Amino acid sequence: MKIAIFSSCKYDHDFLKQYNTGHELTFFESTLTLKNVTLTKGFDALCLFVNDQANSEVLYALKENGVRLILLRCAGYNNVNIEVAAKTGIKVLRVPAYSPEAVAEHAMAMILTLNRKTHKAYNRIREGNFSLDGLMGFNLHNCKVALIGTGNIGKAFYRLLKGFGCRVAAYDPYPDLNLISEGLIYDNLEEVLRDAEVVSLHCPLSEENHHMINTNTLKLFKKGAMLINTSRGGLIDTQDVITSLKSGHLGYLGLDVYEQESKLFFHDLSGDIIQDDLISRLISFPNVLITSHQGFFTREAMQQIAEVTFANADAFESGISLVNEVDK
Ligand code: NAI
């Protein structure tokens, strides 16, 4: 098949070329939007990433252009209008689980960095400043952690938290019986958030949970608590979180995702004037750590993404069952 790969970076070229099963690949650095959808003419399939926009208008244009398949090289699919895709007959396949440990370990890295301030210690020592003032952290052992979403990533993260001796309570509309037998306690969202010292989000973004972390839910956190979001930016009302940080109620924030990330993440904007005032405000806090959607970014995950993406393409082409289809 002729496959157009959008939002592609050098590392995508390397892995997708290495694991290609014989398709004709064309790489575009740009993100797919309505403005550049004409680029898709003549392609059988598109390979998209988290910030490519396959909304209703784009999907109808894709159908016009003869595109029959969307291969998401990610797990989340909130950027694709699945209902409209079904109407147009365009199949949507994804990579449901690629090294969930990669994202879980990144969430843990964010907690440890924010807590023990190793990023600050690194810079201090390089300047010959060996003082400990301002570097005090807290023990994770016995710390109360709220785990929101216990799918592939949440499960891997729970096991890391257990290793650290945390007290974990989880919310998921579909509790996992295996995790219950491993000692995980489930409760409703309010109870899980109440008095939590660390809250970590591991659920997909949907219309129902858009801005689930807002002024009202933040009030339930313990004063000085830490919020970690490695899932999707839209789960958090950024303005409400900034207000809570300013008041000192929210003590730390770790973000690997951001609601308006499509204009920022994965690009080198170091010579530009950042126009997004919310991210600029977030960057200015000493207790906020932002990474540019790199939770997935390990060698093992990149290999699995490439392998499953081409297995999905091959299954579509040969008409066998589509185990990784996203349907409504
Ligand atoms: P998954 O599909 O295995 O698990 C998601 C879990 O969330 C399910 O158990 C589901 O029942 C639960 N859930 C659904 N709605 C919920 C809600 N409102 N509240 C609490 N739980 C809810 O997904 P997986 O693989 O664990 O990934 C989770 C999310 O992580 C993805 O949807 C994606 O947004 C994000 N992600 C981020 C990456 C990164 O690089 N930062 C990489 C991969 C995924």
Short mmCIF file of N, CA and C in Angstrom, two decimals, residues 80-144:
data_model
loop_
_atom_site.label_atom_id
_atom_site.label_comp_id
_atom_site.label_asym_id
_atom_site.label_seq_id
_atom_site.Cartn_x
_atom_site.Cartn_y
_atom_site.Cartn_z
N VAL A 80 -9.26 11.30 16.58
CA VAL A 80 -9.99 10.78 15.41
C VAL A 80 -11.47 10.72 15.77
N ASN A 81 -12.32 11.28 14.89
CA ASN A 81 -13.76 11.17 15.11
C ASN A 81 -14.20 9.79 14.61
N ILE A 82 -14.30 8.87 15.56
CA ILE A 82 -14.51 7.46 15.21
C ILE A 82 -15.87 7.24 14.54
N GLU A 83 -16.89 7.99 15.01
CA GLU A 83 -18.23 7.84 14.42
C GLU A 83 -18.22 8.22 12.94
N VAL A 84 -17.57 9.35 12.66
CA VAL A 84 -17.52 9.82 11.27
C VAL A 84 -16.65 8.87 10.44
N ALA A 85 -15.57 8.39 11.03
CA ALA A 85 -14.72 7.43 10.30
C ALA A 85 -15.55 6.23 9.88
N ALA A 86 -16.41 5.74 10.78
CA ALA A 86 -17.26 4.58 10.45
C ALA A 86 -18.21 4.92 9.30
N LYS A 87 -18.75 6.16 9.32
CA LYS A 87 -19.68 6.57 8.25
C LYS A 87 -18.97 6.63 6.91
N THR A 88 -17.71 7.06 6.92
CA THR A 88 -16.97 7.19 5.66
C THR A 88 -16.41 5.85 5.19
N GLY A 89 -16.46 4.86 6.07
CA GLY A 89 -15.91 3.54 5.71
C GLY A 89 -14.40 3.47 5.89
N ILE A 90 -13.81 4.52 6.46
CA ILE A 90 -12.36 4.48 6.69
C ILE A 90 -12.10 3.69 7.98
N LYS A 91 -11.29 2.66 7.86
CA LYS A 91 -10.96 1.84 9.04
C LYS A 91 -9.90 2.55 9.88
N VAL A 92 -10.02 2.43 11.19
CA VAL A 92 -9.03 3.04 12.09
C VAL A 92 -8.42 1.93 12.94
N LEU A 93 -7.11 1.77 12.80
CA LEU A 93 -6.41 0.75 13.59
C LEU A 93 -5.39 1.45 14.48
N ARG A 94 -5.12 0.89 15.63
CA ARG A 94 -4.18 1.55 16.56
C ARG A 94 -3.20 0.54 17.13
N VAL A 95 -2.31 1.03 17.94
CA VAL A 95 -1.36 0.16 18.64
C VAL A 95 -1.78 0.20 20.11
N PRO A 96 -2.61 -0.76 20.54
CA PRO A 96 -3.25 -0.60 21.85
C PRO A 96 -2.28 -0.62 23.02
N ALA A 97 -1.26 -1.45 22.94
CA ALA A 97 -0.34 -1.52 24.09
C ALA A 97 1.08 -1.70 23.59
N TYR A 98 1.87 -0.64 23.72
CA TYR A 98 3.28 -0.80 23.37
C TYR A 98 4.05 -0.41 24.60
N SER A 99 4.71 -1.35 25.12
CA SER A 99 5.50 -1.11 26.32
C SER A 99 4.81 -0.14 27.29
N PRO A 100 3.73 -0.59 27.93
CA PRO A 100 3.09 0.28 28.92
C PRO A 100 4.07 0.68 30.02
N GLU A 101 5.09 -0.17 30.21
CA GLU A 101 6.10 0.16 31.24
C GLU A 101 6.82 1.46 30.90
N ALA A 102 6.95 1.77 29.59
CA ALA A 102 7.67 2.99 29.19
C ALA A 102 6.97 4.21 29.80
N VAL A 103 5.64 4.29 29.66
CA VAL A 103 4.90 5.45 30.18
C VAL A 103 4.86 5.42 31.71
N ALA A 104 4.66 4.22 32.26
CA ALA A 104 4.60 4.09 33.72
C ALA A 104 5.93 4.55 34.33
N GLU A 105 7.04 4.14 33.71
CA GLU A 105 8.36 4.53 34.25
C GLU A 105 8.58 6.04 34.11
N HIS A 106 8.04 6.63 33.04
CA HIS A 106 8.19 8.08 32.88
C HIS A 106 7.38 8.81 33.96
N ALA A 107 6.18 8.31 34.25
CA ALA A 107 5.37 8.92 35.32
C ALA A 107 6.14 8.86 36.64
N MET A 108 6.77 7.70 36.89
CA MET A 108 7.55 7.56 38.13
C MET A 108 8.75 8.51 38.13
N ALA A 109 9.39 8.66 36.96
CA ALA A 109 10.53 9.58 36.86
C ALA A 109 10.09 11.01 37.19
N MET A 110 8.89 11.37 36.72
CA MET A 110 8.38 12.73 37.01
C MET A 110 8.16 12.92 38.50
N ILE A 111 7.58 11.90 39.14
CA ILE A 111 7.32 11.99 40.59
C ILE A 111 8.65 12.16 41.34
N LEU A 112 9.62 11.33 40.98
CA LEU A 112 10.90 11.36 41.70
C LEU A 112 11.63 12.68 41.46
N THR A 113 11.55 13.19 40.23
CA THR A 113 12.23 14.45 39.93
C THR A 113 11.60 15.60 40.71
N LEU A 114 10.26 15.69 40.63
CA LEU A 114 9.58 16.79 41.33
C LEU A 114 9.80 16.70 42.84
N ASN A 115 9.75 15.48 43.35
CA ASN A 115 9.86 15.28 44.79
C ASN A 115 11.28 15.55 45.29
N ARG A 116 12.29 14.91 44.66
CA ARG A 116 13.65 15.00 45.19
C ARG A 116 14.49 16.08 44.49
N LYS A 117 13.86 16.73 43.49
CA LYS A 117 14.46 17.92 42.83
C LYS A 117 15.85 17.64 42.26
N THR A 118 15.99 16.48 41.66
CA THR A 118 17.29 16.09 41.11
C THR A 118 17.70 17.00 39.95
N HIS A 119 16.70 17.55 39.22
CA HIS A 119 17.01 18.47 38.12
C HIS A 119 17.67 19.75 38.65
N LYS A 120 17.22 20.18 39.85
CA LYS A 120 17.82 21.39 40.44
C LYS A 120 19.19 21.07 41.01
N ALA A 121 19.30 19.91 41.66
CA ALA A 121 20.58 19.52 42.25
C ALA A 121 21.65 19.41 41.15
N TYR A 122 21.28 18.86 40.00
CA TYR A 122 22.21 18.70 38.89
C TYR A 122 22.79 20.06 38.48
N ASN A 123 21.91 21.05 38.32
CA ASN A 123 22.37 22.38 37.91
C ASN A 123 23.20 23.06 39.00
N ARG A 124 22.74 22.90 40.26
CA ARG A 124 23.47 23.53 41.37
C ARG A 124 24.91 23.04 41.43
N ILE A 125 25.06 21.73 41.39
CA ILE A 125 26.39 21.13 41.56
C ILE A 125 27.31 21.59 40.43
N ARG A 126 26.75 21.72 39.23
CA ARG A 126 27.58 22.18 38.09
C ARG A 126 28.10 23.60 38.31
N GLU A 127 27.37 24.36 39.15
CA GLU A 127 27.81 25.72 39.44
C GLU A 127 28.58 25.79 40.76
N GLY A 128 28.93 24.65 41.29
CA GLY A 128 29.71 24.63 42.53
C GLY A 128 28.87 24.94 43.76
N ASN A 129 27.54 24.83 43.66
CA ASN A 129 26.68 25.11 44.80
C ASN A 129 26.27 23.77 45.43
N PHE A 130 26.86 23.47 46.59
CA PHE A 130 26.62 22.17 47.23
C PHE A 130 25.61 22.28 48.38
N SER A 131 24.85 23.39 48.45
CA SER A 131 23.90 23.55 49.56
C SER A 131 22.65 22.70 49.32
N LEU A 132 21.97 22.34 50.41
CA LEU A 132 20.75 21.53 50.31
C LEU A 132 19.48 22.36 50.47
N ASP A 133 19.64 23.66 50.74
CA ASP A 133 18.45 24.49 50.97
C ASP A 133 17.47 24.37 49.81
N GLY A 134 16.22 24.11 50.13
CA GLY A 134 15.18 24.06 49.10
C GLY A 134 15.07 22.73 48.38
N LEU A 135 15.91 21.75 48.76
CA LEU A 135 15.86 20.47 48.04
C LEU A 135 15.12 19.38 48.80
N MET A 136 14.55 19.70 49.96
CA MET A 136 13.93 18.65 50.77
C MET A 136 12.73 18.03 50.06
N GLY A 137 12.66 16.70 50.09
CA GLY A 137 11.52 15.99 49.49
C GLY A 137 10.71 15.29 50.56
N PHE A 138 9.94 14.29 50.14
CA PHE A 138 9.18 13.48 51.10
C PHE A 138 9.33 12.01 50.73
N ASN A 139 9.12 11.12 51.71
CA ASN A 139 9.21 9.69 51.42
C ASN A 139 8.02 9.23 50.59
N LEU A 140 8.29 8.47 49.57
CA LEU A 140 7.17 7.87 48.83
C LEU A 140 6.58 6.69 49.60
N HIS A 141 7.40 6.07 50.42
CA HIS A 141 6.94 4.97 51.25
C HIS A 141 5.77 5.46 52.12
N ASN A 142 4.65 4.76 52.07
CA ASN A 142 3.45 5.11 52.85
C ASN A 142 2.65 6.28 52.28
N CYS A 143 3.11 6.84 51.18
CA CYS A 143 2.44 8.00 50.60
C CYS A 143 1.11 7.54 49.95
N LYS A 144 0.07 8.39 50.04
CA LYS A 144 -1.23 7.99 49.49
C LYS A 144 -1.33 8.42 48.02
#
